[in-house]
Amino acid sequence: MKNFVKCFVIITIIMVMTFFPVGKVHAIDLKQAALNGDSVAKAFAVVEKNSGRLIMAKNENERLPMASTTKIVTAIAVIENNDLTKTVTVPKAAVGVEGSSMYLKEGEKYTVKDLLCGLMLRSGNDCAVALALDTSGGIEEFAKLMNGIASKLKLTNSHFVNPHGLPENNHYTSAYDLAIITAYALKNKEFSEIVKSKNYMLSNGNTIINKNKLLSSLEGCDGVKTGFTKEAGRCLVSSATRGDATYICVVLSCGPMFEECAEKLNTAFNSLIMTDIISTNTPLCEIEVVGGEQKHVSLGLACVTHFPFTPDEAMSLRFEFELPPCVLAPLQKGEKIGKLHIYYNNRLLFSEDLFTMESIDLDYDD
């Protein structure tokens, strides 16, 4: 088995070197590029949406206030727990909330989607309160939904106590956590459609305009949220898609937030290529099966490993398999067994679950 694994790793690396289109981009040291950028942001992070790879960062795990970029978490929590077509009557508690506002009036009626667009396009703090109360019945109860998202994504540097991002004790995130939450949210169709909208007509006929000016100035920009308070400074989460790559940039406490996000997103697009390393039909390794009609089962990936790499990285990847010594029959196709770890310069880039590629019944004659 060890020889099989070694052989496969060598073949895989050769395949990457053969099919990676070297020459279309310039190989650069992304970490050095980030340092050379003289970022004025207190913290930032750039990740690729689907792989979750951290591309560039500064103080990415520091717990910081994030102002209205909080509403990214609010929006996805509402979308996952409410009906966007439902009509909401604006409660008194949502009227006159300080900060940016849609100027809702008590008793007015809007759909949940109307309020979500007011939340994400105009940054309405009143919309945030109305949505939280309608979804969960109370701010504290809604914050539990928000924290549940961070917990589900296994993030440890985020905690939410309100739906709008106004300053409050114990309300914080990190640039990295917020980027991962945004990547998660952007995989939701309703969320992604809302945040890339330059304008939206409310059910009452009024039109609202998105505050995110990168939607008009940055190629491929498709979201997501601005933010500002005195405590948090200027904050921005931006995403852009070009071809089959989507990168997300978070800057916290950054004066030139639009310029920094645009520069970092362009650097990512100009420096990396999304590459299929291993197809879903490729057996990666075998593992011994005890008590089965077959003595070994092949393991592979459940989906195409589509990762962002520089040319230099693609030529120097190392693959490691984390496997038990054996498994017991019976086995169903698609059972999760072990992991594949992909390294560059002894630094872990990705880990992917390995799955059985076939079913194996018990050997009753054994």
Short mmCIF file of C-alpha atoms in Angstrom, two decimals:
data_model
loop_
_atom_site.label_atom_id
_atom_site.label_comp_id
_atom_site.label_asym_id
_atom_site.label_seq_id
_atom_site.Cartn_x
_atom_site.Cartn_y
_atom_site.Cartn_z
CA MET A 1 0.00 0.00 0.00
CA LYS A 2 2.83 2.43 0.81
CA ASN A 3 4.28 1.86 -2.66
CA PHE A 4 0.84 2.50 -4.17
CA VAL A 5 0.50 5.80 -2.32
CA LYS A 6 4.01 6.93 -3.25
CA CYS A 7 3.40 6.05 -6.88
CA PHE A 8 0.13 7.92 -6.94
CA VAL A 9 1.61 11.06 -5.39
CA ILE A 10 4.36 11.15 -8.02
CA ILE A 11 1.83 10.67 -10.83
CA THR A 12 -0.43 13.38 -9.41
CA ILE A 13 2.37 15.92 -9.21
CA ILE A 14 3.37 15.15 -12.79
CA MET A 15 -0.26 15.67 -13.86
CA VAL A 16 -0.37 19.04 -12.13
CA MET A 17 2.85 20.14 -13.81
CA THR A 18 1.56 18.98 -17.19
CA PHE A 19 -1.85 20.60 -17.13
CA PHE A 20 -1.22 23.75 -15.12
CA PRO A 21 -1.09 26.59 -17.66
CA VAL A 22 2.24 28.07 -16.60
CA GLY A 23 2.99 31.37 -18.27
CA LYS A 24 -0.45 32.94 -18.05
CA VAL A 25 0.43 34.61 -14.74
CA HIS A 26 3.55 35.77 -13.03
CA ALA A 27 4.59 33.72 -10.04
CA ILE A 28 4.86 35.95 -6.96
CA ASP A 29 5.27 35.56 -3.23
CA LEU A 30 1.79 36.54 -2.04
CA LYS A 31 2.91 37.04 1.55
CA GLN A 32 5.60 39.45 0.42
CA ALA A 33 3.12 41.16 -1.90
CA ALA A 34 0.87 41.79 1.08
CA LEU A 35 3.76 43.25 3.06
CA ASN A 36 4.86 45.40 0.13
CA GLY A 37 1.33 46.73 -0.23
CA ASP A 38 1.80 48.91 2.89
CA SER A 39 -1.74 48.14 4.01
CA VAL A 40 -3.20 50.72 6.38
CA ALA A 41 -5.94 48.31 7.45
CA LYS A 42 -5.73 47.20 11.06
CA ALA A 43 -6.52 43.71 9.77
CA PHE A 44 -7.37 42.10 6.46
CA ALA A 45 -7.85 38.71 4.88
CA VAL A 46 -8.31 37.47 1.33
CA VAL A 47 -9.77 33.99 0.80
CA GLU A 48 -10.98 31.97 -2.17
CA LYS A 49 -14.68 31.22 -1.77
CA ASN A 50 -14.96 27.51 -2.53
CA SER A 51 -11.67 26.15 -1.19
CA GLY A 52 -11.52 28.56 1.74
CA ARG A 53 -7.81 29.06 1.11
CA LEU A 54 -6.30 32.06 2.88
CA ILE A 55 -4.41 33.96 0.18
CA MET A 56 -3.12 37.07 1.95
CA ALA A 57 -3.60 38.39 5.45
CA LYS A 58 -2.55 40.76 8.20
CA ASN A 59 -3.67 40.34 11.81
CA GLU A 60 -6.34 38.06 10.40
CA ASN A 61 -7.18 36.42 13.74
CA GLU A 62 -7.34 39.59 15.84
CA ARG A 63 -10.73 40.14 17.46
CA LEU A 64 -12.07 43.51 16.31
CA PRO A 65 -15.34 45.43 16.01
CA MET A 66 -16.75 45.20 12.47
CA ALA A 67 -19.59 47.73 12.33
CA SER A 68 -22.27 47.01 9.71
CA THR A 69 -20.39 44.14 8.10
CA THR A 70 -22.15 42.32 10.96
CA LYS A 71 -25.19 42.37 8.67
CA ILE A 72 -23.65 39.65 6.50
CA VAL A 73 -24.26 37.27 9.41
CA THR A 74 -27.68 38.81 10.06
CA ALA A 75 -28.75 38.34 6.46
CA ILE A 76 -27.76 34.69 6.13
CA ALA A 77 -29.32 33.89 9.53
CA VAL A 78 -32.61 35.43 8.36
CA ILE A 79 -32.51 33.70 4.96
CA GLU A 80 -31.95 30.32 6.61
CA ASN A 81 -34.69 30.79 9.20
CA ASN A 82 -37.43 32.88 7.60
CA ASP A 83 -39.65 33.14 4.51
CA LEU A 84 -38.49 35.90 2.18
CA THR A 85 -42.00 36.36 0.76
CA LYS A 86 -43.64 36.87 4.17
CA THR A 87 -45.04 40.29 5.02
CA VAL A 88 -43.61 41.93 8.14
CA THR A 89 -45.31 44.73 10.08
CA VAL A 90 -42.67 47.13 11.38
CA PRO A 91 -42.64 47.00 15.20
CA LYS A 92 -42.13 50.04 17.43
CA ALA A 93 -38.77 48.63 18.59
CA ALA A 94 -37.39 48.92 15.04
CA VAL A 95 -38.24 52.62 14.66
CA GLY A 96 -35.55 55.24 15.28
CA VAL A 97 -32.61 52.88 15.74
CA GLU A 98 -29.45 55.01 15.74
CA GLY A 99 -27.05 55.06 12.80
CA SER A 100 -27.77 54.29 9.16
CA SER A 101 -31.46 53.80 8.56
CA MET A 102 -34.25 53.04 6.09
CA TYR A 103 -36.45 55.31 8.25
CA LEU A 104 -39.05 52.64 8.81
CA LYS A 105 -42.30 53.70 10.45
CA GLU A 106 -44.30 51.69 12.94
CA GLY A 107 -47.05 49.72 11.26
CA GLU A 108 -45.56 49.85 7.75
CA LYS A 109 -45.57 46.56 5.89
CA TYR A 110 -42.65 45.12 3.94
CA THR A 111 -41.67 41.67 2.78
CA VAL A 112 -38.74 39.95 4.45
CA LYS A 113 -36.84 40.38 1.17
CA ASP A 114 -37.58 44.13 1.18
CA LEU A 115 -36.06 44.39 4.64
CA LEU A 116 -33.07 42.24 3.65
CA CYS A 117 -32.36 44.57 0.75
CA GLY A 118 -32.74 47.58 3.03
CA LEU A 119 -30.30 45.84 5.37
CA MET A 120 -27.65 44.98 2.79
CA LEU A 121 -27.96 47.78 0.20
CA ARG A 122 -28.72 50.74 2.48
CA SER A 123 -27.34 49.29 5.73
CA GLY A 124 -30.56 49.97 7.62
CA ASN A 125 -30.10 49.35 11.33
CA ASP A 126 -33.87 49.55 11.68
CA CYS A 127 -34.19 46.75 9.11
CA ALA A 128 -31.77 44.67 11.19
CA VAL A 129 -33.92 45.00 14.30
CA ALA A 130 -37.17 44.35 12.42
CA LEU A 131 -35.73 41.21 10.83
CA ALA A 132 -34.25 39.91 14.09
CA LEU A 133 -37.51 40.37 15.98
CA ASP A 134 -39.59 38.79 13.22
CA THR A 135 -37.21 35.83 12.83
CA SER A 136 -36.57 35.00 16.49
CA GLY A 137 -38.85 37.13 18.63
CA GLY A 138 -35.99 38.92 20.37
CA ILE A 139 -32.48 40.28 19.82
CA GLU A 140 -30.84 37.87 22.26
CA GLU A 141 -32.58 34.91 20.64
CA PHE A 142 -31.53 36.08 17.18
CA ALA A 143 -27.92 36.49 18.32
CA LYS A 144 -27.96 32.79 19.16
CA LEU A 145 -28.69 32.07 15.49
CA MET A 146 -25.79 34.30 14.46
CA ASN A 147 -23.40 32.62 16.88
CA GLY A 148 -24.67 29.26 15.70
CA ILE A 149 -23.39 30.03 12.21
CA ALA A 150 -19.91 30.83 13.56
CA SER A 151 -19.99 27.66 15.63
CA LYS A 152 -21.06 25.55 12.64
CA LEU A 153 -18.13 26.91 10.66
CA LYS A 154 -15.80 26.17 13.62
CA LEU A 155 -14.77 29.80 13.98
CA THR A 156 -13.32 30.85 17.33
CA ASN A 157 -12.76 34.59 17.01
CA SER A 158 -16.32 35.80 16.51
CA HIS A 159 -19.17 36.59 18.88
CA PHE A 160 -22.36 38.48 18.06
CA VAL A 161 -24.79 40.20 20.41
CA ASN A 162 -26.79 42.40 17.99
CA PRO A 163 -27.92 42.25 14.35
CA HIS A 164 -26.65 45.66 13.17
CA GLY A 165 -23.06 46.03 14.41
CA LEU A 166 -23.45 49.09 16.62
CA PRO A 167 -20.77 49.09 19.34
CA GLU A 168 -21.49 46.70 22.19
CA ASN A 169 -19.38 44.69 24.60
CA ASN A 170 -18.56 41.18 23.42
CA HIS A 171 -19.54 41.92 19.81
CA TYR A 172 -16.55 41.18 17.57
CA THR A 173 -15.11 39.14 14.73
CA SER A 174 -11.78 38.71 12.95
CA ALA A 175 -10.94 39.41 9.31
CA TYR A 176 -10.47 35.69 8.68
CA ASP A 177 -13.69 34.63 10.42
CA LEU A 178 -15.69 37.23 8.54
CA ALA A 179 -14.21 36.10 5.22
CA ILE A 180 -15.16 32.48 5.94
CA ILE A 181 -18.69 33.47 7.00
CA THR A 182 -19.01 35.50 3.79
CA ALA A 183 -17.82 32.56 1.70
CA TYR A 184 -20.48 30.44 3.37
CA ALA A 185 -23.19 33.07 2.80
CA LEU A 186 -22.28 33.59 -0.85
CA LYS A 187 -23.07 29.94 -1.54
CA ASN A 188 -26.70 30.78 -0.78
CA LYS A 189 -28.49 31.90 -3.96
CA GLU A 190 -30.81 34.41 -2.27
CA PHE A 191 -27.95 36.03 -0.36
CA SER A 192 -25.69 36.30 -3.41
CA GLU A 193 -28.47 37.80 -5.53
CA ILE A 194 -29.20 40.48 -2.93
CA VAL A 195 -25.61 41.59 -2.28
CA LYS A 196 -24.70 41.93 -5.95
CA SER A 197 -27.77 44.10 -6.73
CA LYS A 198 -26.91 47.69 -7.55
CA ASN A 199 -30.49 48.72 -6.81
CA TYR A 200 -33.76 47.17 -5.71
CA MET A 201 -37.41 48.18 -6.02
CA LEU A 202 -39.30 47.70 -2.77
CA SER A 203 -42.82 46.31 -2.79
CA ASN A 204 -44.11 49.86 -2.18
CA GLY A 205 -42.55 51.00 -5.47
CA ASN A 206 -39.60 52.91 -4.00
CA THR A 207 -36.10 52.11 -5.28
CA ILE A 208 -33.03 51.85 -3.07
CA ILE A 209 -29.40 52.10 -4.24
CA ASN A 210 -26.49 49.95 -3.03
CA LYS A 211 -23.77 51.85 -1.12
CA ASN A 212 -21.01 49.50 -2.35
CA LYS A 213 -19.37 51.50 -5.14
CA LEU A 214 -17.04 48.63 -6.09
CA LEU A 215 -20.04 47.00 -7.78
CA SER A 216 -19.59 49.59 -10.54
CA SER A 217 -15.83 50.12 -10.50
CA LEU A 218 -14.22 46.68 -9.96
CA GLU A 219 -14.34 43.99 -12.64
CA GLY A 220 -16.49 41.08 -11.53
CA CYS A 221 -17.47 42.60 -8.19
CA ASP A 222 -20.53 40.81 -6.80
CA GLY A 223 -20.84 41.97 -3.17
CA VAL A 224 -20.94 42.34 -0.29
CA LYS A 225 -21.13 44.96 2.59
CA THR A 226 -19.77 48.26 3.85
CA GLY A 227 -19.53 49.34 7.48
CA PHE A 228 -18.50 52.23 9.70
CA THR A 229 -18.55 53.25 13.34
CA LYS A 230 -16.08 55.40 15.24
CA GLU A 231 -14.98 52.35 17.22
CA ALA A 232 -14.58 50.03 14.22
CA GLY A 233 -13.44 52.56 11.64
CA ARG A 234 -14.20 51.96 7.97
CA CYS A 235 -14.80 48.31 7.22
CA LEU A 236 -15.54 46.55 3.94
CA VAL A 237 -16.17 43.03 2.76
CA SER A 238 -15.92 42.68 -1.02
CA SER A 239 -16.12 39.77 -3.38
CA ALA A 240 -15.41 39.41 -7.08
CA THR A 241 -15.79 36.60 -9.58
CA ARG A 242 -13.79 36.21 -12.78
CA GLY A 243 -14.11 32.96 -14.66
CA ASP A 244 -14.30 30.11 -12.16
CA ALA A 245 -12.61 31.95 -9.28
CA THR A 246 -14.27 34.00 -6.55
CA TYR A 247 -12.12 35.86 -4.04
CA ILE A 248 -13.32 37.61 -0.90
CA CYS A 249 -11.47 40.48 0.75
CA VAL A 250 -12.16 41.75 4.27
CA VAL A 251 -10.57 44.96 5.54
CA LEU A 252 -11.21 46.17 9.09
CA SER A 253 -10.44 49.68 10.29
CA CYS A 254 -9.20 50.82 6.90
CA GLY A 255 -9.54 54.40 5.64
CA PRO A 256 -9.15 53.68 1.91
CA MET A 257 -11.29 50.54 2.18
CA PHE A 258 -12.51 50.49 -1.42
CA GLU A 259 -9.03 51.02 -2.84
CA GLU A 260 -7.43 48.37 -0.61
CA CYS A 261 -10.06 45.76 -1.38
CA ALA A 262 -9.78 46.39 -5.12
CA GLU A 263 -5.98 46.18 -5.03
CA LYS A 264 -5.93 42.95 -3.06
CA LEU A 265 -8.60 41.28 -5.16
CA ASN A 266 -6.76 42.22 -8.36
CA THR A 267 -3.53 40.80 -6.90
CA ALA A 268 -5.27 37.49 -6.20
CA PHE A 269 -6.73 37.25 -9.71
CA ASN A 270 -3.43 38.19 -11.35
CA SER A 271 -1.37 35.75 -9.29
CA LEU A 272 -3.36 32.54 -9.07
CA ILE A 273 -5.14 30.10 -11.35
CA MET A 274 -7.91 27.75 -10.28
CA THR A 275 -6.65 24.26 -11.00
CA ASP A 276 -8.29 20.82 -10.95
CA ILE A 277 -5.72 18.64 -9.23
CA ILE A 278 -7.66 15.38 -8.97
CA SER A 279 -10.93 14.36 -10.63
CA THR A 280 -13.80 12.74 -8.75
CA ASN A 281 -13.34 9.43 -10.62
CA THR A 282 -9.68 8.98 -9.71
CA PRO A 283 -8.83 6.32 -7.10
CA LEU A 284 -6.22 7.84 -4.82
CA CYS A 285 -5.33 4.92 -2.59
CA GLU A 286 -6.53 1.57 -1.27
CA ILE A 287 -7.27 0.40 2.23
CA GLU A 288 -7.63 -3.12 3.55
CA VAL A 289 -11.17 -4.41 4.15
CA VAL A 290 -11.71 -7.02 6.87
CA GLY A 291 -14.54 -9.51 6.37
CA GLY A 292 -15.54 -8.32 2.92
CA GLU A 293 -16.08 -10.00 -0.44
CA GLN A 294 -13.19 -7.83 -1.63
CA LYS A 295 -10.03 -7.43 0.39
CA HIS A 296 -9.39 -3.78 -0.50
CA VAL A 297 -11.49 -0.72 -1.29
CA SER A 298 -10.43 2.30 -3.34
CA LEU A 299 -10.75 5.79 -1.87
CA GLY A 300 -11.28 9.04 -3.74
CA LEU A 301 -12.74 12.54 -3.42
CA ALA A 302 -16.43 13.42 -3.42
CA CYS A 303 -15.90 16.45 -5.64
CA VAL A 304 -13.27 17.94 -7.92
CA THR A 305 -10.37 19.47 -6.00
CA HIS A 306 -10.50 22.92 -7.57
CA PHE A 307 -7.86 25.03 -5.86
CA PRO A 308 -6.09 28.39 -6.40
CA PHE A 309 -2.35 28.02 -6.93
CA THR A 310 0.57 29.99 -8.28
CA PRO A 311 2.66 28.11 -10.86
CA ASP A 312 5.51 27.67 -8.37
CA GLU A 313 3.14 26.13 -5.83
CA ALA A 314 1.65 23.72 -8.35
CA MET A 315 5.11 22.32 -9.12
CA SER A 316 5.94 21.67 -5.46
CA LEU A 317 2.86 20.09 -3.91
CA ARG A 318 3.10 17.21 -1.48
CA PHE A 319 0.24 14.83 -0.72
CA GLU A 320 -0.24 12.90 2.53
CA PHE A 321 -2.95 10.37 3.38
CA GLU A 322 -4.43 10.06 6.86
CA LEU A 323 -5.97 6.58 6.99
CA PRO A 324 -6.90 3.89 9.51
CA PRO A 325 -4.99 0.59 9.16
CA CYS A 326 -8.13 -1.18 7.92
CA VAL A 327 -11.94 -0.97 7.78
CA LEU A 328 -14.69 -3.50 8.45
CA ALA A 329 -17.20 -4.72 5.89
CA PRO A 330 -19.91 -4.06 4.88
CA LEU A 331 -19.18 -0.72 3.18
CA GLN A 332 -21.41 1.55 1.16
CA LYS A 333 -20.14 3.66 -1.71
CA GLY A 334 -19.53 7.19 -0.49
CA GLU A 335 -18.61 6.40 3.12
CA LYS A 336 -16.10 8.85 4.58
CA ILE A 337 -12.80 7.18 5.48
CA GLY A 338 -9.68 9.25 6.14
CA LYS A 339 -8.34 12.48 4.71
CA LEU A 340 -6.02 13.76 1.99
CA HIS A 341 -3.69 16.57 3.09
CA ILE A 342 -2.06 18.80 0.47
CA TYR A 343 1.13 20.67 1.44
CA TYR A 344 3.32 23.33 -0.11
CA ASN A 345 6.76 23.89 1.45
CA ASN A 346 5.64 21.85 4.47
CA ARG A 347 2.70 24.22 4.96
CA LEU A 348 -0.76 22.66 4.91
CA LEU A 349 -2.87 24.23 2.18
CA PHE A 350 -5.97 22.05 2.19
CA SER A 351 -7.47 18.93 3.71
CA GLU A 352 -10.14 16.95 1.91
CA ASP A 353 -12.21 13.99 3.09
CA LEU A 354 -11.69 10.66 1.32
CA PHE A 355 -14.67 8.47 0.42
CA THR A 356 -15.15 4.85 -0.65
CA MET A 357 -15.58 4.55 -4.42
CA GLU A 358 -17.54 1.28 -4.30
CA SER A 359 -19.76 -0.83 -2.05
CA ILE A 360 -18.43 -4.04 -0.49
CA ASP A 361 -20.67 -6.71 1.02
CA LEU A 362 -19.84 -9.07 3.85
CA ASP A 363 -18.07 -12.28 2.86
CA TYR A 364 -20.27 -14.86 4.55
CA ASP A 365 -17.91 -17.66 3.50
CA ASP A 366 -14.90 -16.06 5.11
#
